[in-house]
Structures are given as C-alpha cells and as structure tokens.
PDB file of C-alpha atoms in Angstrom:
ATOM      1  CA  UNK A1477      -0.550  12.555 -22.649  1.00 85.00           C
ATOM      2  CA  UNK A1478      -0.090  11.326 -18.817  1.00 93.00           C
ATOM      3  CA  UNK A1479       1.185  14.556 -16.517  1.00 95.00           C
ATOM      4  CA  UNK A1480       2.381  13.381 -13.380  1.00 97.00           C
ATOM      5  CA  UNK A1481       2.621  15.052  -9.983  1.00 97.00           C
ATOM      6  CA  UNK A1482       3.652  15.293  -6.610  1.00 97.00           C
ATOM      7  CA  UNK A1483       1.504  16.284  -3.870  1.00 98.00           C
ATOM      8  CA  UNK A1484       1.789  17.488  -0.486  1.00 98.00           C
ATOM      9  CA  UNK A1485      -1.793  17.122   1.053  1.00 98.00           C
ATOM     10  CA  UNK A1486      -3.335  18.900   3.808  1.00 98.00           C
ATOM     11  CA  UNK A1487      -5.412  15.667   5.206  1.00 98.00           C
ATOM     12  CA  UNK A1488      -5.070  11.407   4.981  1.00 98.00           C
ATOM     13  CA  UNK A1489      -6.394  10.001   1.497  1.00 98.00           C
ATOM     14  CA  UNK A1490      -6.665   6.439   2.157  1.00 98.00           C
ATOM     15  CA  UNK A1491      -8.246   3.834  -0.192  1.00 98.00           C
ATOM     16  CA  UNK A1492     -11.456   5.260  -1.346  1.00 98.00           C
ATOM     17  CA  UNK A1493      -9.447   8.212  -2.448  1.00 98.00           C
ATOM     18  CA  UNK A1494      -7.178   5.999  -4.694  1.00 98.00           C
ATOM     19  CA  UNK A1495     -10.685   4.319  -5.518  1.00 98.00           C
ATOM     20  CA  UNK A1496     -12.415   7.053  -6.489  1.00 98.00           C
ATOM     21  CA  UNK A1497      -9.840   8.782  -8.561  1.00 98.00           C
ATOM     22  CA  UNK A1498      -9.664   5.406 -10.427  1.00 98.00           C
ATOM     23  CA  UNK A1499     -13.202   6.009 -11.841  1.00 98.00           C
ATOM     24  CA  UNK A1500     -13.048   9.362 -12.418  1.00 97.00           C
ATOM     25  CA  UNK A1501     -13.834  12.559 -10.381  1.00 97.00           C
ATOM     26  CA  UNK A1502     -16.370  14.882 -11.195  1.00 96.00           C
ATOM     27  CA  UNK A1503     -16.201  18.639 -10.651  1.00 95.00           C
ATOM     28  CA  UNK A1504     -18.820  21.167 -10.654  1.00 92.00           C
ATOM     29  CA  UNK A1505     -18.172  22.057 -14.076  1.00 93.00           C
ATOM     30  CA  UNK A1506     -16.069  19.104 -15.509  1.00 92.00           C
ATOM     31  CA  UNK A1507     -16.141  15.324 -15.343  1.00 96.00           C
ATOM     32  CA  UNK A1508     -12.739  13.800 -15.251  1.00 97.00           C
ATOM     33  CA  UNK A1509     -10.910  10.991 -16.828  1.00 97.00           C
ATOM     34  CA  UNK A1510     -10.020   8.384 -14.419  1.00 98.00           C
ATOM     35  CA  UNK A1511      -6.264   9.194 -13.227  1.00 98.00           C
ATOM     36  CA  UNK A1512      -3.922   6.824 -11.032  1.00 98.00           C
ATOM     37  CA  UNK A1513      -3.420   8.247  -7.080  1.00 98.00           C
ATOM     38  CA  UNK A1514      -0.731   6.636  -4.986  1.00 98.00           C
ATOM     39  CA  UNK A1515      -0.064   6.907  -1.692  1.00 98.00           C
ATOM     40  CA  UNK A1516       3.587   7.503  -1.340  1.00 98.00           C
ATOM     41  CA  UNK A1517       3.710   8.985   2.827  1.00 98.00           C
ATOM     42  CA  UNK A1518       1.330   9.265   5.009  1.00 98.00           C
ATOM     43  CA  UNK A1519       2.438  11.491   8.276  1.00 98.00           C
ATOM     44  CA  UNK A1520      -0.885  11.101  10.802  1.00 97.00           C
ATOM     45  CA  UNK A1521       0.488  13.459  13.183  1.00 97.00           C
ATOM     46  CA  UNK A1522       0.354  16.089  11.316  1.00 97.00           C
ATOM     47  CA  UNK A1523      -2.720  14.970   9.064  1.00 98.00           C
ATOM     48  CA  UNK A1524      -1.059  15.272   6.130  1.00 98.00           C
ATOM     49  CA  UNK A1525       0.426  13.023   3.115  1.00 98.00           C
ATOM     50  CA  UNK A1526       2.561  12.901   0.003  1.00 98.00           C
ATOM     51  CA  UNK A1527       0.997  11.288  -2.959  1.00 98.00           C
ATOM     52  CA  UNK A1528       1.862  11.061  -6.509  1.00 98.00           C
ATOM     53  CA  UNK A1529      -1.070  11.930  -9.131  1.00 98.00           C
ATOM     54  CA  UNK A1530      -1.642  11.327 -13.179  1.00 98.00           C
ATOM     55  CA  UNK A1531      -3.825  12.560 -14.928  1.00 98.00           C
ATOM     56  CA  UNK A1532      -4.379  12.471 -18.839  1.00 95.00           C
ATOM     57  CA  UNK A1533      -6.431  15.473 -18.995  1.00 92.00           C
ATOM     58  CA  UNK A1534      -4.893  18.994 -17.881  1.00 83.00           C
ATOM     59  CA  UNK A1535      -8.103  21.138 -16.604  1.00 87.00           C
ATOM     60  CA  UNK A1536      -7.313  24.628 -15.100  1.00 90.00           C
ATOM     61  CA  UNK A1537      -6.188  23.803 -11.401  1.00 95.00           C
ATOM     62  CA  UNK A1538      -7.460  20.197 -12.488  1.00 96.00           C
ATOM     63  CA  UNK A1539      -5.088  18.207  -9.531  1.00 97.00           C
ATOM     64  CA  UNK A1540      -5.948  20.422  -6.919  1.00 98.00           C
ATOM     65  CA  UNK A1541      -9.809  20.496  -7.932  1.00 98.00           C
ATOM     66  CA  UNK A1542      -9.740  16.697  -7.739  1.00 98.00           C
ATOM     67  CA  UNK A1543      -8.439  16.245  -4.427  1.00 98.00           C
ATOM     68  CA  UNK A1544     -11.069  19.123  -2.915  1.00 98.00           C
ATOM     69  CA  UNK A1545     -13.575  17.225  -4.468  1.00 98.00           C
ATOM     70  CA  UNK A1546     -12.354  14.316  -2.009  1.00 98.00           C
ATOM     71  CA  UNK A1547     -12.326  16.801   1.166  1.00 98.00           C
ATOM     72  CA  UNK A1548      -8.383  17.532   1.490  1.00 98.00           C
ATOM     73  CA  UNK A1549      -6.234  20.061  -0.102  1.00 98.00           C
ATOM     74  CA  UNK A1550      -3.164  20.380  -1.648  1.00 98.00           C
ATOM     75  CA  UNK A1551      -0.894  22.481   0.127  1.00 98.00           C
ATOM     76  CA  UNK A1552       2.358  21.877  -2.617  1.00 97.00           C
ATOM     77  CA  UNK A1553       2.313  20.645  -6.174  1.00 96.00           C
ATOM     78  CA  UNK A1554       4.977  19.961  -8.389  1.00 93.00           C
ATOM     79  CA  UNK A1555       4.882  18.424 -11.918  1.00 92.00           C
ATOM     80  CA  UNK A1556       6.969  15.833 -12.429  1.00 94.00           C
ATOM     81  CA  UNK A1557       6.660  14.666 -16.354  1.00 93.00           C
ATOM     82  CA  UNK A1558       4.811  15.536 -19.003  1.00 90.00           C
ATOM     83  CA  UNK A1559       4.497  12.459 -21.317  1.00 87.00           C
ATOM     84  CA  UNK A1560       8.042  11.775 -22.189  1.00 88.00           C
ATOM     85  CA  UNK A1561       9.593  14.577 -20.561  1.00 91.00           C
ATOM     86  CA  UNK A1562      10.929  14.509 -17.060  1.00 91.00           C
ATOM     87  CA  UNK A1563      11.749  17.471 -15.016  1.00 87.00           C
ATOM     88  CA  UNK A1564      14.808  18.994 -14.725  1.00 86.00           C
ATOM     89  CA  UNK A1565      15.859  19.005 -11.207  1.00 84.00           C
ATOM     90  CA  UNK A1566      18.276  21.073 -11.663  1.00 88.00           C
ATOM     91  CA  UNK A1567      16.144  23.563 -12.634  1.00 88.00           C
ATOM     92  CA  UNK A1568      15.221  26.699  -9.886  1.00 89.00           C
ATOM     93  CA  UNK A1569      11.172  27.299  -9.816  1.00 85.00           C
ATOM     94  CA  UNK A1570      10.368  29.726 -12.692  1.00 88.00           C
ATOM     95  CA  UNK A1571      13.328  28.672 -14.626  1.00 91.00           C
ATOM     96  CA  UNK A1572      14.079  27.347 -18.078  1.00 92.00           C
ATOM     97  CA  UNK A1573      15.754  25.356 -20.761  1.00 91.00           C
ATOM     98  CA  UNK A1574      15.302  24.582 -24.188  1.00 93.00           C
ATOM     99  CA  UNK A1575      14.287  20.499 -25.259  1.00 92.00           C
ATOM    100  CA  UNK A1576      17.404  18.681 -26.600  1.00 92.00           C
ATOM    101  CA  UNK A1577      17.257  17.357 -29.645  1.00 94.00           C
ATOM    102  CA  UNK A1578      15.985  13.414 -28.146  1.00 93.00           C
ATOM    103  CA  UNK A1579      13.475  15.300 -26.184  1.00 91.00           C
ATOM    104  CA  UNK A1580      11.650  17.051 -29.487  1.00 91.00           C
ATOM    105  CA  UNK A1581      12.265  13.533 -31.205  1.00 91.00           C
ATOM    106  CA  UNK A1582      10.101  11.835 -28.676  1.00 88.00           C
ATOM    107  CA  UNK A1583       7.765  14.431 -28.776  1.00 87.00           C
ATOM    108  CA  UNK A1584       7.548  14.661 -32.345  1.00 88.00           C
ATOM    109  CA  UNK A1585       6.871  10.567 -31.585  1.00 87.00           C
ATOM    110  CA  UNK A1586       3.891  11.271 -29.094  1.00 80.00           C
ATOM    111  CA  UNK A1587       2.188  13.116 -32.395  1.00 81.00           C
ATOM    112  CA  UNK A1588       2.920  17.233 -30.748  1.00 79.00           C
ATOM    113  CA  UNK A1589       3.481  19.597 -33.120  1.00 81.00           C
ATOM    114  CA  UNK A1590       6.806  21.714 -32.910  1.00 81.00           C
TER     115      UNK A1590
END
C-alpha cells in the first residue's frame, strides 16, 4: 500500500536523488523497494528543500533512513496518505478520529482486515 510524505530536507536532492530512489535504496540492514521522490521546492539559500516521498514498504524510520543514505536529512516529515486514506488536516499533531464508513469500505477494498 503506497504511504506518501512530505519532507522538509536539510540539503539539495537533485536528479540522482530522484534517480536513485527510483531503483531502490539500500540500508545497512534493509534493501528497499523502489519509491517515487519529487522535487516540489528547492530553497538554495538556505540548502534546504521540500520534496514529496512514496514508498510501498513502511521500515522503522524507513523515509528518513532513505534520504541519509543519499547524504541529507530530514529535518520535518509528515504523512500525507496511506493508500486510500488522506489526512485530515484538520486534525492537531497527536490527534484522532475514527474512519467513516467510505473510508473502512475502501479499505476493506485494498484487502485490510478490520
């Protein structure tokens, strides 16, 4: 199931970064599926960028592992969907709500138990 992400990165990832995540990154302990890395802002004076990462897979501190493997780090990370589901933005950090009925459905759709 795709989990996608925004990123605020300490450091430029340019082309071989987007590259490289395309094939796959490998970890010292973990080699991982290939995942999609776009560029959304770059901001040179401060040597820093937004990007937007998915990933299929969902490794313990899998985003942020993957973009130290490429020599940057992530500074912010938010999730923005989990297969089907988007996030609430109306939701505080550390807050919560219970799935509506069309969000179990499409679940239940994707094949996750309930």
């Amino acid at each position: 199931m795709d989990k996608r992400y925004l990123a605020h990165v300490s450091g430029l990832m340019d082309v071989d970064d987007v590259l490289a995540f395309e094939k796959g990154i490998s970890l010292s302990d973990h080699d991982c599926q290939p995942a999609i890395l776009e560029v959304l802002e770059l901001h040179p004076e401060h040597k820093s960028c937004q990007v937007e990462i998915v990933i299929r897979e969902g490794k313990f501190h899998q985003v942020k592992r993957m973009v130290a493997a490429r020599g940057k780090k992530v500074v912010a990370l938010k999730r923005l969907s989990m297969g089907p589901l988007q996030l609430d933005s109306q939701l505080k950090t550390g807050a919560w709500r219970r799935l509506t009925t069309q969000e179990t459905q499409l679940l239940e759709q994707f094949g996750v138990p309930l």
